[in-house]
Short mmCIF file of C-alpha atoms in Angstrom, two decimals:
data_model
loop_
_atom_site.label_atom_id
_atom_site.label_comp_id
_atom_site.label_asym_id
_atom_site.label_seq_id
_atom_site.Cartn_x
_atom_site.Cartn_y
_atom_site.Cartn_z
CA UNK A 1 8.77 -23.63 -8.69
CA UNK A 2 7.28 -20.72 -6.77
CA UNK A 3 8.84 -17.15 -8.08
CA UNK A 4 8.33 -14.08 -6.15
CA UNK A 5 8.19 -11.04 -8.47
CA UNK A 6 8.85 -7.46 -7.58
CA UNK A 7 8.08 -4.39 -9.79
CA UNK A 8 10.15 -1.16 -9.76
CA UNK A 9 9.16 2.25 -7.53
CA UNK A 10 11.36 4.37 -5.72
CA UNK A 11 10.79 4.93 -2.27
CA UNK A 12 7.63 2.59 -2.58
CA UNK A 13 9.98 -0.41 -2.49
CA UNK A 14 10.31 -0.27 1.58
CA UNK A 15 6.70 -1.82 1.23
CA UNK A 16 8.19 -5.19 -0.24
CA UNK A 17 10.05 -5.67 3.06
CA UNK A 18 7.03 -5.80 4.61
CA UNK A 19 5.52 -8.12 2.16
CA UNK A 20 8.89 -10.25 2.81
CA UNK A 21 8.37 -10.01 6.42
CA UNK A 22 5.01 -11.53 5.82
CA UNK A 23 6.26 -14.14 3.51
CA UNK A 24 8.72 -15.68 6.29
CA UNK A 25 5.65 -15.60 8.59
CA UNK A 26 3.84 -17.70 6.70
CA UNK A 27 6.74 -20.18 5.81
CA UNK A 28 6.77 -19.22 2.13
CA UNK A 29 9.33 -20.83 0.21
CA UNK A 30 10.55 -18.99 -2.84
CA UNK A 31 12.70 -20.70 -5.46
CA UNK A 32 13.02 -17.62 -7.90
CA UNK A 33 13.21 -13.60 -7.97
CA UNK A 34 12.92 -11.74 -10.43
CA UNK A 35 12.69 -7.82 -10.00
CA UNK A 36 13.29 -4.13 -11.87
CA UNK A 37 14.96 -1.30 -10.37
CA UNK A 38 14.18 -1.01 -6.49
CA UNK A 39 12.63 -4.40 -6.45
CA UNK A 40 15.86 -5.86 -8.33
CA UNK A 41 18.04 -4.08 -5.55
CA UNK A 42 14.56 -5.67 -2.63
CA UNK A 43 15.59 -9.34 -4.65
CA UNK A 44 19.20 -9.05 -4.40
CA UNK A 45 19.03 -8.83 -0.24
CA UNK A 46 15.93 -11.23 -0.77
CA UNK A 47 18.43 -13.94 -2.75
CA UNK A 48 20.62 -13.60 0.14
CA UNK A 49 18.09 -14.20 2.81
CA UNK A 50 19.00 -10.85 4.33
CA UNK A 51 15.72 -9.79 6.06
CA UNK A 52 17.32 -7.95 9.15
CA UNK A 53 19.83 -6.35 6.78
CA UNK A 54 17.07 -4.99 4.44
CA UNK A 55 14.68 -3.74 7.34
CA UNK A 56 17.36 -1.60 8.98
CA UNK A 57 18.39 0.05 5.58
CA UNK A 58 14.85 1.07 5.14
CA UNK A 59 13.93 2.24 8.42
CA UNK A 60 16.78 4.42 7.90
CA UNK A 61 16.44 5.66 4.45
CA UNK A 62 16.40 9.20 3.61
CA UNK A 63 17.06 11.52 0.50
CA UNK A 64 20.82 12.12 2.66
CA UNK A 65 21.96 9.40 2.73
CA UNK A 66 21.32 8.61 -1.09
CA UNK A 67 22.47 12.23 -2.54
CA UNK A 68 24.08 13.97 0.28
CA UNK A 69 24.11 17.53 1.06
CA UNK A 70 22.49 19.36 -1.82
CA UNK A 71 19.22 18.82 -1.13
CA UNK A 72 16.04 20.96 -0.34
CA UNK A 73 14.93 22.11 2.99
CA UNK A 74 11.32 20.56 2.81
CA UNK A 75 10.34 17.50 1.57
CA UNK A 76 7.21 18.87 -0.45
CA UNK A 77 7.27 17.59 -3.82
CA UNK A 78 7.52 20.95 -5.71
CA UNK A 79 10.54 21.03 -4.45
CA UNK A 80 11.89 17.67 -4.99
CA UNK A 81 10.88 17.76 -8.61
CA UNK A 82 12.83 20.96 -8.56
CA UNK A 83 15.91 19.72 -7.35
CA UNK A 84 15.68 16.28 -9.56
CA UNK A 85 15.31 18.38 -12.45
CA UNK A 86 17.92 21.20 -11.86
CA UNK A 87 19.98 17.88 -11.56
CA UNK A 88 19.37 16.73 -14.70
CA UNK A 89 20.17 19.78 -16.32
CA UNK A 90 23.30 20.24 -14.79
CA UNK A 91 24.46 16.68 -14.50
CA UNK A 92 21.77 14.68 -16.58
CA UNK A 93 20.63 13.75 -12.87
CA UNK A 94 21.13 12.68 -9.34
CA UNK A 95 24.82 11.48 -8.86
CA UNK A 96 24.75 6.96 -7.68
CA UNK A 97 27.75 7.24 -6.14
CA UNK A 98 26.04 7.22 -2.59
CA UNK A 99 23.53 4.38 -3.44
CA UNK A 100 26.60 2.35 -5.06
CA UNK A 101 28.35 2.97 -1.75
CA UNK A 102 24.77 1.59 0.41
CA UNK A 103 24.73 -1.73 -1.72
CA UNK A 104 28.07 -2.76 -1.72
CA UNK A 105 27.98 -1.89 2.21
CA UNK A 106 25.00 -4.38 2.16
CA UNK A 107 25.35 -6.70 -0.23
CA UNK A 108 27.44 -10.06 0.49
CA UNK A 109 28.17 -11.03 -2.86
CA UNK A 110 29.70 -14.66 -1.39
CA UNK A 111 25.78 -15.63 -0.05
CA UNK A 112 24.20 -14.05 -3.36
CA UNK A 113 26.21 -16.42 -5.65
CA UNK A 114 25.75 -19.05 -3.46
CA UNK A 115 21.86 -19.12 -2.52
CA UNK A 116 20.00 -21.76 -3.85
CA UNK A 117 17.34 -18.90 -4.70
CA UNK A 118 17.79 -18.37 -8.12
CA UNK A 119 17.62 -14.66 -9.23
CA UNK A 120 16.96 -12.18 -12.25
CA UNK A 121 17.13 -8.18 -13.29
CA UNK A 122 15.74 -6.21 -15.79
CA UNK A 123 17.69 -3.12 -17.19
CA UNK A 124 17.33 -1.35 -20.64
CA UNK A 125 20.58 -0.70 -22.76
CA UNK A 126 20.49 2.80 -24.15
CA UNK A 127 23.15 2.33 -26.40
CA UNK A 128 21.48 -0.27 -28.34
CA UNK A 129 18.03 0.55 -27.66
CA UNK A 130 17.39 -2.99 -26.12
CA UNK A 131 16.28 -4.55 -23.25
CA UNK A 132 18.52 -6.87 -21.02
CA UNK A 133 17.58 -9.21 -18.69
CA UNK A 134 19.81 -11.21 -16.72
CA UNK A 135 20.10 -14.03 -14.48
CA UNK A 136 22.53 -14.71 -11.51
CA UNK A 137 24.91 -17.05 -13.59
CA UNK A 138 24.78 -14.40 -16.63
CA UNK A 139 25.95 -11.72 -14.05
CA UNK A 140 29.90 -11.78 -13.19
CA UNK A 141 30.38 -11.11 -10.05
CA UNK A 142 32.33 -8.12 -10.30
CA UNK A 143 29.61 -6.42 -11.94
CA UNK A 144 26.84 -7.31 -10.02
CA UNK A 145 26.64 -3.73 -8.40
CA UNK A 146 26.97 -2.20 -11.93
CA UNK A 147 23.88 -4.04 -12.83
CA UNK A 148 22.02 -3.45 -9.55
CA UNK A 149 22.37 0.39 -10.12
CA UNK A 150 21.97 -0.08 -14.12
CA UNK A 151 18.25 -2.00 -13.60
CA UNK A 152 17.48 1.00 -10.89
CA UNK A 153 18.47 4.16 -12.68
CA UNK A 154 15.28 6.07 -13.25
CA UNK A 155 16.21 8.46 -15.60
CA UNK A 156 15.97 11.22 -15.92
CA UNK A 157 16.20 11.41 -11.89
CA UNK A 158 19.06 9.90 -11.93
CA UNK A 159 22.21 9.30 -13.98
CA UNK A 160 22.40 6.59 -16.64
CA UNK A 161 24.93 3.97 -15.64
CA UNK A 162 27.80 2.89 -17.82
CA UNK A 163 29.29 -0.65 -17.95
CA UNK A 164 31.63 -1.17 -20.35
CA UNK A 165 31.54 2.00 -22.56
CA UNK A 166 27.76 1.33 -22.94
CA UNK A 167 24.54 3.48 -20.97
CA UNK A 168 22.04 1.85 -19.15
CA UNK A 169 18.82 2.96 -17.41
CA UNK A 170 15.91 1.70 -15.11
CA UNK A 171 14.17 -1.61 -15.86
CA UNK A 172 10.75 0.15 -15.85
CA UNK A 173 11.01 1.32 -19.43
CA UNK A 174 10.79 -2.18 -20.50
CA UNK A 175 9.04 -4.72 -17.84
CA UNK A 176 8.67 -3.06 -14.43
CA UNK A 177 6.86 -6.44 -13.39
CA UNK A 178 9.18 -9.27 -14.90
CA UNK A 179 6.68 -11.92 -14.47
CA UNK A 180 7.77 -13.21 -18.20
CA UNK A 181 11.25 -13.47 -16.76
CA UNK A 182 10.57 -15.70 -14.14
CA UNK A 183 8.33 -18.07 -15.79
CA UNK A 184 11.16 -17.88 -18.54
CA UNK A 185 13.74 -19.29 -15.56
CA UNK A 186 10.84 -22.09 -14.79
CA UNK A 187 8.38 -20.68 -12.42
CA UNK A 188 5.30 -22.52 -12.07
CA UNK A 189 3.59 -20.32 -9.48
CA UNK A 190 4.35 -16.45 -9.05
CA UNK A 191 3.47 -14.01 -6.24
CA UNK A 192 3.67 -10.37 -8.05
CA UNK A 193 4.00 -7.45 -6.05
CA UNK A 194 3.08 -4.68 -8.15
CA UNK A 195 3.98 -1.42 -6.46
CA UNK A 196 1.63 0.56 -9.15
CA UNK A 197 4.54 3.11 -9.67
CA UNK A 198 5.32 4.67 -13.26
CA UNK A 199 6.59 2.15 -15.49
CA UNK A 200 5.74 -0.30 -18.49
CA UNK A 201 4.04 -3.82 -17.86
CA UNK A 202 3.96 -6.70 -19.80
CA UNK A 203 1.20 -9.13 -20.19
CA UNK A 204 2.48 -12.89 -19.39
CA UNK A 205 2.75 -14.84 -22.04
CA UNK A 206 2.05 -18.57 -20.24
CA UNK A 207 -0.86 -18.99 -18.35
CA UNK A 208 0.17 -19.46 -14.64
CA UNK A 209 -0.89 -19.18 -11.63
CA UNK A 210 -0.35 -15.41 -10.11
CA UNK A 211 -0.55 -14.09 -6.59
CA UNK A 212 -0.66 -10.36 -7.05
CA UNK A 213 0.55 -8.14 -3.47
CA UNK A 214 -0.26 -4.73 -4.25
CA UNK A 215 -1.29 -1.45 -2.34
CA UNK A 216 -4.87 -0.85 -0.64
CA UNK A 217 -3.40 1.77 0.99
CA UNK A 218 -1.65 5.38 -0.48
CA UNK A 219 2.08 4.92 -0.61
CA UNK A 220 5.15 7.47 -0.27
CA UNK A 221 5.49 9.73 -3.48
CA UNK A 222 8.11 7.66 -5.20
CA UNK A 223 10.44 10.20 -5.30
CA UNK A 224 10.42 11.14 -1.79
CA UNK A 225 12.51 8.77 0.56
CA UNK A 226 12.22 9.40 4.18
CA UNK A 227 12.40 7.27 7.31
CA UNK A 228 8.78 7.38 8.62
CA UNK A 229 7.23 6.59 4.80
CA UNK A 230 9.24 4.22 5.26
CA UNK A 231 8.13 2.61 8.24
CA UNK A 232 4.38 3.12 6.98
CA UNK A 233 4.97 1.33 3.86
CA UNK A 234 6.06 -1.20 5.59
CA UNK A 235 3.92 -2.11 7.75
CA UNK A 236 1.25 -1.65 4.58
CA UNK A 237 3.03 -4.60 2.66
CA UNK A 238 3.11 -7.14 5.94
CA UNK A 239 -0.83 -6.38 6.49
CA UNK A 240 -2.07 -6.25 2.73
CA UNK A 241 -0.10 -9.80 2.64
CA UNK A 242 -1.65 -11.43 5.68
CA UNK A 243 -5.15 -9.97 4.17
CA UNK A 244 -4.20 -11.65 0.99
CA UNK A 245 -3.26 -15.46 2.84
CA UNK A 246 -6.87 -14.84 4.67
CA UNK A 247 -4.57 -14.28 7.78
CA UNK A 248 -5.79 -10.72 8.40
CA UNK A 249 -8.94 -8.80 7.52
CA UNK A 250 -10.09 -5.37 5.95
CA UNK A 251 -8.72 -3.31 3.35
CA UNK A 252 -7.96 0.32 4.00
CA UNK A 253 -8.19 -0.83 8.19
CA UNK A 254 -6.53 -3.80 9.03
CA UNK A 255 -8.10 -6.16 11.62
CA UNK A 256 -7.23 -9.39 13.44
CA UNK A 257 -8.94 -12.59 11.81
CA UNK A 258 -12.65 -13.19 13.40
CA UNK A 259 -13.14 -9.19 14.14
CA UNK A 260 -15.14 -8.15 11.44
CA UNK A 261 -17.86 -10.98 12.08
CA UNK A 262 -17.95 -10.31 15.83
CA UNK A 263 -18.69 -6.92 15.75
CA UNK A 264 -21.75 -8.33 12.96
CA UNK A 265 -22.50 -10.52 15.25
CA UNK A 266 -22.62 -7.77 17.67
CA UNK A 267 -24.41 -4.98 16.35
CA UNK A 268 -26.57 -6.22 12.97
CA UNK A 269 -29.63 -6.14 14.41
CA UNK A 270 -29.77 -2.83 16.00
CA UNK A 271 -28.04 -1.54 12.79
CA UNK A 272 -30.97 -3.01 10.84
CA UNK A 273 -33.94 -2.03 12.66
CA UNK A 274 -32.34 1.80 12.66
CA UNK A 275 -31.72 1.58 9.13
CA UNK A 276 -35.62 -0.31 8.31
CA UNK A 277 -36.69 2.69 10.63
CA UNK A 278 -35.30 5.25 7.99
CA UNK A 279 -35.85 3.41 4.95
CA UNK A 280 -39.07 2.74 5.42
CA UNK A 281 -40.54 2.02 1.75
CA UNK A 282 -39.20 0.02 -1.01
CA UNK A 283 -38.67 2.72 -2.98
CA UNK A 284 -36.33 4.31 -0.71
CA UNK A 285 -34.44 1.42 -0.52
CA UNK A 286 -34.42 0.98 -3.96
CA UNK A 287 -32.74 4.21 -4.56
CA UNK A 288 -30.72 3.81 -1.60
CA UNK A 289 -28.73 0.94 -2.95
CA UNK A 290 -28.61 2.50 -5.89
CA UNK A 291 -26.62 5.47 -4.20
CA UNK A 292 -24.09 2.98 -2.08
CA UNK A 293 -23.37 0.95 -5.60
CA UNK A 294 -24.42 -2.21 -3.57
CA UNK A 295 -27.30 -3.58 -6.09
CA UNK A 296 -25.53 -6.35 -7.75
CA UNK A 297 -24.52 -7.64 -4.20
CA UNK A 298 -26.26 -10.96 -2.68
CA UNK A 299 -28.38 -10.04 0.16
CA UNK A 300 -27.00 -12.18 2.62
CA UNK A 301 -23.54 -10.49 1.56
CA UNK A 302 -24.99 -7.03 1.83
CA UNK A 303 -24.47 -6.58 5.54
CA UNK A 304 -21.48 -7.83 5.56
CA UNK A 305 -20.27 -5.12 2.56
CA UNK A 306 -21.80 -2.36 4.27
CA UNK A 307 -20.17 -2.94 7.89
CA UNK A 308 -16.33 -2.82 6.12
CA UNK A 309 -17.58 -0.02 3.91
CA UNK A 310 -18.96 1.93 6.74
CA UNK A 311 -15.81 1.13 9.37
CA UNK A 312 -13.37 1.97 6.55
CA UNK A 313 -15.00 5.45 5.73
CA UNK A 314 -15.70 6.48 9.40
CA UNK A 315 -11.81 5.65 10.03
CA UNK A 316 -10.91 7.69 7.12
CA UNK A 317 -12.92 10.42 8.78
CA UNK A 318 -12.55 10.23 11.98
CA UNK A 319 -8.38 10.49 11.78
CA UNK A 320 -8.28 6.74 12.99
CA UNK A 321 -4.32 5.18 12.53
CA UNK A 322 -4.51 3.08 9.64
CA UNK A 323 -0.88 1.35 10.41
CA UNK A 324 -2.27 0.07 13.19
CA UNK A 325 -3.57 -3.77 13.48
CA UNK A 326 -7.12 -3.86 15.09
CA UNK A 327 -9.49 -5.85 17.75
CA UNK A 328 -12.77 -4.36 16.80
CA UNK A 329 -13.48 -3.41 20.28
CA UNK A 330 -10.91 -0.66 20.12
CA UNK A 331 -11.54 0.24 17.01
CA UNK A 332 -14.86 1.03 17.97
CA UNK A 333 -13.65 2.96 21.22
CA UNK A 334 -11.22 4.82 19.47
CA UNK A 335 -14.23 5.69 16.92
CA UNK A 336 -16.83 7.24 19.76
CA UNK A 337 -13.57 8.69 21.12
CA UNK A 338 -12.55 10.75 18.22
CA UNK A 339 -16.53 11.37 17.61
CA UNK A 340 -17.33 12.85 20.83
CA UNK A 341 -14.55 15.45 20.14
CA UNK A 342 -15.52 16.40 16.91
CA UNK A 343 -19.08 17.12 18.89
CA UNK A 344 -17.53 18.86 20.81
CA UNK A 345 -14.74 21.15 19.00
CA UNK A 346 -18.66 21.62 17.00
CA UNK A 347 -20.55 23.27 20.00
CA UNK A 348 -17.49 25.32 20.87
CA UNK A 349 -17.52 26.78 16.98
CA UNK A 350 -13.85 25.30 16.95
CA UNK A 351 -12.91 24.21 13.12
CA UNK A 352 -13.30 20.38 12.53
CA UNK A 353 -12.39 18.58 9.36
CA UNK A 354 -15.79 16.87 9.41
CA UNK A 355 -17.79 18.83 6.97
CA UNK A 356 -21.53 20.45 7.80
CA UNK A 357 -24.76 18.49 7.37
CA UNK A 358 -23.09 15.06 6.60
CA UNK A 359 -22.09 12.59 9.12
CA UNK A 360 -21.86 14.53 12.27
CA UNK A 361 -25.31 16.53 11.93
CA UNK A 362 -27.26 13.38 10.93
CA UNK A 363 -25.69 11.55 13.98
CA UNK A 364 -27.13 13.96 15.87
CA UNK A 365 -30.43 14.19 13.93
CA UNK A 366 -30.66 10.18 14.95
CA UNK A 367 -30.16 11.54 18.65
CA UNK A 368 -32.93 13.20 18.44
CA UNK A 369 -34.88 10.44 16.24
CA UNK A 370 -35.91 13.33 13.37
CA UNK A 371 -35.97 10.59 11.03
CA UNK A 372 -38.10 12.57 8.60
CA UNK A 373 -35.31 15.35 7.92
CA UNK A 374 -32.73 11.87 7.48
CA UNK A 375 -34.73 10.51 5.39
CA UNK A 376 -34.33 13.87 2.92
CA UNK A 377 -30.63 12.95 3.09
CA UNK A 378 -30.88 9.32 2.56
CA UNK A 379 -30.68 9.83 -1.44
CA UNK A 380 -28.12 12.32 -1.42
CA UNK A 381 -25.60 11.81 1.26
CA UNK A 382 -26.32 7.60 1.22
CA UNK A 383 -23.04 6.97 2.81
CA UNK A 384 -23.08 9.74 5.76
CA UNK A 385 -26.70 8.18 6.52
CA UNK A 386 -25.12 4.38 6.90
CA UNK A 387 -22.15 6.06 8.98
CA UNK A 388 -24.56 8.35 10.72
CA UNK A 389 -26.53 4.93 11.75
CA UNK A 390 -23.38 3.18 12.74
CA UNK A 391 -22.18 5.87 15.34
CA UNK A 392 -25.60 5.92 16.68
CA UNK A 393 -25.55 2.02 16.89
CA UNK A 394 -22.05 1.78 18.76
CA UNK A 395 -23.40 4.60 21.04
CA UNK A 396 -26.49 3.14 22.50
#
């Protein structure tokens, strides 16, 4: 039986809608969930096969509409870890009356109970200084919310939950990635989506196959819950998914399948003969692959490394939307686009982000083929040089 396992983290749980939204694409049937705190309440909508349900809670999730009014007027987190702690010290944390309110608005208990998607939590009893973890037939009904909002109280953020005169708080203190749990309810397969928040892990104690889903990208603070982190996180889960299932390709960048090898196919062997034109002694190169970290790489491999490297960086650079799902073509335009104004905010003294004597003034040392003073930097500023050769590559 495949399991689908989701770990505990705040506001970074919006990204395992996107994973989910992925999962339905590519007809993934999953027999179990397990999850801790955010990912127990993800499973719970998950169990009930509500995707559309889940996505517009998300989309519209803020720090309002979990804790009302008393809340500070920017979202830097100085002051959110202000106002969590003044919280705690007058109220031993952020009230769950509002996020009790959300999931009982959301949740159908009726489909929950009766999904043939089997389902577990993981909370941690404070009174007894245990762990609990429970399945949907160990959970009555009527205190299935209570449970919900016991595996996701992250305390000291937020309140400890009481059920039944005892106190209860988030699932991460024990197993925020309840992959034992699942193979414990028969899993045979798991797909792990490990939202690398704060929290405890433990090692599996079968050997079983395991998927593991996790962030390439920088998620939300997992504190801070706001509508477009949101949105972003989504969108990171769905594409770091379909990269996963060999549906999608890239890492940081996200491009259609078949992109990465046409633009190769497109541009190696200019890229090659600029780059023998610089390197132009073994030694050089030597210490050049030394400086990229690219030694232990198979040469017919190496080209291939160097183009995602190079994209990747250049995008980081050069402000490119990494939500965004690619042809290579535009990526490219949108690359020379954002280039050519960086020149240009350059030559009219205007600030740019791009620092001095890296990428931009070697791209225009390659302009004017001084391949002598590049080759000075080729030790030193080894990635700048490969970007510096792309730009001028794309640009001929």
């Amino acid at each position: 039986m495949k399991a689908l396992v989701l770990s505990g983290g705040g506001s970074k749980g919006s990204y395992q809608i996107g994973v989910w939204k992925a999962l339905k694409k590519l007809h993934i049937k999953i027999e179990i969930i397990t999850g801790t705190s955010v990912g127990a309440l993800n499973g719970a909508l998950m169990t009930q096969k509500s995707y559309r349900k889940a996505l517009k809670l998300w989309k519209q999730m803020n720090l309002k509409i979990l804790f009302g009014e008393d809340l500070p007027k920017n979202n830097n987190l100085i002051d959110l870890y202000k106002m969590y702690g003044n919280q705690f010290l007058k109220n031993g944390g952020m009230d769950s009356n509002l996020l009790e309110k959300i999931i009982l608005k959301t949740l159908n208990i009726k489909k929950f109970y009766h999904s043939s998607i089997n389902y577990g939590l993981v909370t941690y009893n404070l009174t007894n200084k245990k762990p609990l973890q429970l399945t949907k037939k160990e959970i009555p009904q009527e205190k299935l919310i209570d449970y919900l909002i016991a595996s996701a109280s992250c305390y000291p953020a937020m309140k400890k939950k009481e059920i039944e005169g005892k106190e209860y708080i988030d699932g991460g203190f024990v197993d925020n990635l309840p992959i034992n749990l699942a193979i414990s309810m028969g899993a045979t397969e798991i797909i792990a989506i490990d939202l690398q928040a704060p929290g405890r892990k433990t090692k599996p104690k079968e050997k079983i196959k395991i998927t593991t889903i996790k962030p390439n990208n920088k998620l939300t603070n997992f504190l801070l819950f706001d509508e477009d982190g949101s949105k972003k996180n989504i969108k990171y889960g769905y594409q770091d998914t379909m990269k996963k299932y060999g549906k999608l390709e890239g890492k940081i960048y996200t491009f259609k399948k078949g992109e990465l090898e046409k633009n190769k196919k497109q541009y190696q062997k200019e890229y090659k003969e600029i780059m023998k034109k610089i390197l132009n002694s073994q030694t050089l190169i030597n210490s050049f692959k030394e400086g990229i970290k690219l030694t232990k790489i198979e040469k017919e491999k190496f080209i291939d490394k160097i183009f995602l490297q190079t994209l990747e960086d250049l995008g980081k650079k050069f402000d490119l939307d990494n939500t965004k799902i690619y042809r290579i073509k535009n990526f490219n335009k949108q690359l020379k686009k954002n280039l050519h104004k960086k020149i240009q905010e350059k030559s009219t003294n205007q600030p740019t982000i791009i620092p001095k004597k890296t990428v931009l003034d070697l791209y225009e040392k390659l302009q004017q083929n001084k391949l002598k003073e590049i080759r000075k930097n080729a030790i030193i500023n080894t990635k700048e040089v490969l970007e510096a050769a792309y730009l001028y590559t794309i640009n001929k």
